Amino acid sequence: MLTALDEGVKGHVWFRLFDKVFSDRNLRAAYAKVARNDGAPGVDHITAEEFGSQLDANLKKLSEDLRTGTYRPQLIRRTEIPKPGTKEKRPLGIPTVRDRVVQAAVVHVIEPIFEREFAPRSYGFRPGLGCKDGLRRVNELLQNGYVYVVDADLKSYFDSIPHQPLLARLRERIADGRVLTLIEQFLHAGILTDVGIIDPEAGAPQGAVLSPLLSNIYLNPLDHLLMAQGFAMVRYADDFVILCRSGEEADRALAVVQAWTASAGLTLHPTKTRVVDAREDGFDFLGYHFKPVSDGRILHFPRKKSLEKLKDAVRAKTHRNNGHSLFVIIQDLNTTLRGWFHYFQHSHRTTFSEIDSWIQMRLRSVLRKRTGRRGRGRGSDHQKWKNEYFTKRGLFNLKASHKLAAQSCHR
């Protein structure tokens, strides 16, 4: 396939792909990916570990079912997870491990075909690219005078992708009917909810292995349309901004997006989609808040929802009646803090000391409770358990880590 990709195939359309989906080598690689991601079990209650305990037999059965055409996707279990910083919830679709393996196998086969055609400024769910690449590009554009920002929001994008237009996009490069039928079966798989089974008429469920690739395939024409018209778009899945040099250019870009999304059966959120002058008003992108300051610079901080998500995680681990030793609590906290810092370490330096102080207050409250006193750690508690007290016990310090990272960048 890779050789054919380099040399090209007739008409750029692929006819024989299905045998590669059910090959033992591909299914084993697909299971390895699913096992690494772990995730909750689907409607059959079988975990990735349990599936792997009889891997040879399970993959042999899966390959045979695919080869003979008897394979059918199982129901998708729907659960709802909180949206960070809000009272809203996001629907998450959880296929069975068996179906996740097949979806991963399909991705292995068709992703290289479409990856070569994706626009360079699309960063979401692509090999070798990620959020930080998109954020670097936004920062670069802002520094070069692209300060008028189309802050776009696609309303319920994953749940509203129209099936037939999506399949038409797939047919532009894939002529293997069995692969197309398999993908269509995944799109039409019933969704098990608390009130019954839903037969989806649109959408690719968030949580399914195949959905990120399908979402990129559907939005790829928009990427190329904007690029052809000279607009600087930065997209991560359904989250994108267009950065322009003037308000008029931003208005034109928004008009292009509005026309395209309407023709594609998608909806821009009427209140969340806007044009902003980043020198006067901030905007959010990929967890960061880009904010103008008095000297004309545009700095970036964790957005409010990102901070609330961190604080919710810290609160859950620092209840005053937590029965674990301080050492165990700190080790547990450090896992969260290191992961959060890895992503948000490029925030402005003023971000970190306030969070450190708040975390130390939470720990003082735990210690205060253990001495038989009520309330939050404050006043004399700061003298009894100074900041160094927690540092000596290994608490990850965000401010010190940021300082060290900044020094490393300037060497």
XYZ file of N, CA, C and O in Angstrom, residues 240-308:
276
model
N -11.876 25.154 15.522
C -10.985 25.868 14.612
C -11.131 27.371 14.738
O -12.163 27.901 15.173
N -10.036 28.056 14.368
C -10.009 29.514 14.289
C -9.407 29.901 12.946
O -8.625 29.151 12.359
N -9.820 31.069 12.462
C -9.248 31.635 11.232
C -8.675 32.996 11.612
O -9.391 33.847 12.153
N -7.398 33.197 11.366
C -6.733 34.432 11.769
C -6.472 35.303 10.553
O -5.953 34.821 9.523
N -6.850 36.565 10.651
C -6.821 37.480 9.515
C -6.110 38.779 9.901
O -5.941 39.102 11.075
N -5.738 39.561 8.886
C -5.046 40.837 9.118
C -6.005 42.011 9.267
O -5.608 43.087 9.711
N -7.265 41.841 8.862
C -8.221 42.944 8.959
C -9.598 42.407 9.307
O -9.897 41.222 9.105
N -10.433 43.304 9.827
C -11.795 42.922 10.152
C -12.582 42.519 8.924
O -13.409 41.598 8.964
N -12.337 43.212 7.808
C -13.042 42.899 6.567
C -12.687 41.495 6.081
O -13.554 40.737 5.632
N -11.402 41.149 6.168
C -10.984 39.808 5.767
C -11.625 38.753 6.661
O -12.068 37.695 6.179
N -11.718 39.028 7.953
C -12.343 38.077 8.880
C -13.828 37.902 8.570
O -14.355 36.782 8.617
N -14.509 38.994 8.225
C -15.926 38.900 7.865
C -16.115 38.049 6.617
O -17.059 37.250 6.527
N -15.206 38.214 5.643
C -15.289 37.399 4.416
C -15.057 35.920 4.732
O -15.759 35.044 4.214
N -14.086 35.647 5.599
C -13.807 34.258 5.967
C -15.006 33.620 6.661
O -15.373 32.471 6.367
N -15.632 34.374 7.553
C -16.807 33.851 8.247
C -17.934 33.568 7.271
O -18.636 32.551 7.389
N -18.113 34.435 6.281
C -19.163 34.226 5.278
C -18.911 32.937 4.484
O -19.853 32.187 4.180
N -17.643 32.679 4.159
C -17.296 31.448 3.440
C -17.635 30.228 4.292
O -18.226 29.249 3.809
N -17.283 30.283 5.583
C -17.565 29.159 6.484
C -19.062 28.958 6.649
O -19.563 27.828 6.635
N -19.792 30.041 6.781
C -21.251 29.937 6.941
C -21.901 29.278 5.725
O -22.768 28.412 5.864
N -21.463 29.678 4.526
C -22.025 29.107 3.309
C -21.673 27.630 3.186
O -22.523 26.798 2.839
N -20.409 27.296 3.486
C -19.988 25.899 3.338
C -20.691 25.001 4.336
O -21.170 23.916 3.979
N -20.755 25.402 5.597
C -21.375 24.547 6.605
C -22.857 24.331 6.312
O -23.380 23.229 6.504
N -23.526 25.364 5.828
C -24.949 25.208 5.489
C -25.117 24.186 4.373
O -26.023 23.338 4.429
N -24.246 24.234 3.359
C -24.343 23.292 2.241
C -23.943 21.875 2.663
O -24.366 20.903 2.035
N -23.138 21.775 3.729
C -22.660 20.470 4.186
C -23.555 19.868 5.262
O -23.244 18.800 5.806
N -24.649 20.532 5.597
C -25.572 19.997 6.585
C -25.110 20.170 8.017
O -25.559 19.452 8.915
N -24.224 21.150 8.255
C -23.716 21.419 9.587
C -24.214 22.774 10.067
O -24.674 23.585 9.270
N -24.076 23.028 11.371
C -24.591 24.270 11.948
C -23.514 24.951 12.777
O -22.893 24.317 13.650
N -23.285 26.228 12.524
C -22.417 27.029 13.377
C -23.216 27.493 14.591
O -24.353 27.933 14.447
N -22.610 27.408 15.755
C -23.299 27.841 16.972
C -23.561 29.341 16.882
O -22.631 30.137 16.687
N -24.821 29.786 16.995
C -25.155 31.192 16.731
C -24.543 32.175 17.722
O -24.271 33.321 17.370
N -24.300 31.766 18.965
C -23.757 32.708 19.954
C -22.262 32.506 20.197
O -21.570 33.446 20.586
N -21.761 31.309 19.963
C -20.350 31.044 20.224
C -19.449 31.386 19.036
O -18.234 31.513 19.201
N -20.018 31.511 17.851
C -19.232 31.860 16.669
C -19.187 33.372 16.536
O -20.226 34.030 16.518
N -17.991 33.946 16.426
C -17.854 35.406 16.409
C -16.527 35.811 15.784
O -15.629 34.975 15.614
N -16.423 37.092 15.456
C -15.166 37.687 15.006
C -14.676 38.604 16.117
O -15.426 39.440 16.623
N -13.404 38.437 16.526
C -12.848 39.272 17.590
C -11.539 39.902 17.130
O -10.812 39.324 16.318
N -11.275 41.088 17.640
C -9.966 41.712 17.508
C -9.177 41.285 18.740
O -9.476 41.708 19.855
N -8.175 40.432 18.542
C -7.458 39.849 19.669
C -6.691 40.883 20.483
O -6.272 40.603 21.603
N -6.523 42.080 19.950
C -5.860 43.148 20.708
C -6.809 43.791 21.716
O -6.368 44.514 22.611
N -8.109 43.515 21.566
C -9.102 44.128 22.446
C -9.908 43.104 23.231
O -10.421 43.404 24.308
N -10.028 41.910 22.681
C -10.875 40.895 23.316
C -10.181 39.547 23.199
O -9.541 39.239 22.187
N -10.306 38.732 24.221
C -9.647 37.435 24.204
C -10.478 36.376 23.492
O -11.647 36.568 23.173
N -9.838 35.235 23.249
C -10.554 34.092 22.660
C -9.906 32.814 23.184
O -8.743 32.790 23.602
N -10.691 31.731 23.170
C -10.227 30.432 23.647
C -9.909 29.529 22.470
O -10.601 29.551 21.443
N -8.868 28.710 22.648
C -8.565 27.699 21.632
C -7.740 26.594 22.275
O -6.701 26.853 22.892
N -8.223 25.364 22.154
C -7.530 24.173 22.627
C -7.093 24.283 24.083
O -5.962 23.966 24.452
N -8.004 24.747 24.928
C -7.750 24.778 26.355
C -7.069 26.031 26.855
O -6.994 26.260 28.061
N -6.546 26.847 25.935
C -5.876 28.086 26.313
C -6.788 29.284 26.077
O -7.678 29.248 25.217
N -6.528 30.355 26.832
C -7.192 31.636 26.615
C -6.143 32.648 26.157
O -5.166 32.896 26.862
N -6.321 33.180 24.964
C -5.427 34.194 24.413
C -5.980 35.559 24.824
O -7.108 35.906 24.456
N -5.182 36.313 25.563
C -5.682 37.528 26.214
C -4.771 38.722 25.939
O -3.548 38.629 26.115
N -5.350 39.856 25.500
C -4.529 41.061 25.302
C -4.175 41.711 26.636
O -4.965 41.666 27.584
N -2.975 42.290 26.707
C -2.569 43.029 27.913
C -2.213 44.459 27.519
O -2.127 44.795 26.333
N -1.996 45.297 28.526
C -1.907 46.750 28.302
C -0.759 47.164 27.401
O -0.841 48.190 26.727
N 0.314 46.391 27.357
C 1.459 46.793 26.521
C 1.336 46.335 25.068
O 2.280 46.442 24.297
N 0.163 45.809 24.709
C -0.072 45.426 23.320
C 0.198 43.970 23.015
O -0.149 43.480 21.936
N 0.801 43.257 23.940
C 1.051 41.833 23.707
C -0.228 41.014 23.874
O -1.159 41.435 24.559
N -0.223 39.838 23.256
C -1.322 38.887 23.424
C -0.717 37.655 24.102
O 0.081 36.931 23.502
N -1.070 37.449 25.357
C -0.507 36.357 26.145
C -1.504 35.210 26.235
O -2.695 35.381 25.981
N -1.000 34.047 26.610
C -1.936 32.926 26.744
C -1.852 32.315 28.136
O -0.797 32.191 28.741
N -3.033 31.968 28.616
C -3.256 31.408 29.939
C -4.161 30.181 29.787
O -4.829 30.032 28.757
N -4.227 29.308 30.787
C -5.256 28.273 30.747
C -6.639 28.934 30.766
O -6.856 29.884 31.512
N -7.528 28.452 29.941
C -8.862 29.053 29.979
C -9.571 28.650 31.265
O -9.176 27.702 31.958
N -10.621 29.360 31.589
C -11.317 29.164 32.856
C -11.752 27.708 33.048
O -11.602 27.138 34.132
N -12.275 27.093 31.996
C -12.732 25.707 32.117
C -11.570 24.759 32.393
O -11.728 23.753 33.093
N -10.398 25.064 31.831
C -9.219 24.222 32.061
C -8.778 24.304 33.516
O -8.387 23.297 34.117
N -8.837 25.504 34.092
C -8.497 25.674 35.506
C -9.504 24.963 36.399
O -9.132 24.315 37.388
N -10.783 25.079 36.060
C -11.817 24.426 36.867
C -11.680 22.909 36.812
O -11.901 22.221 37.812
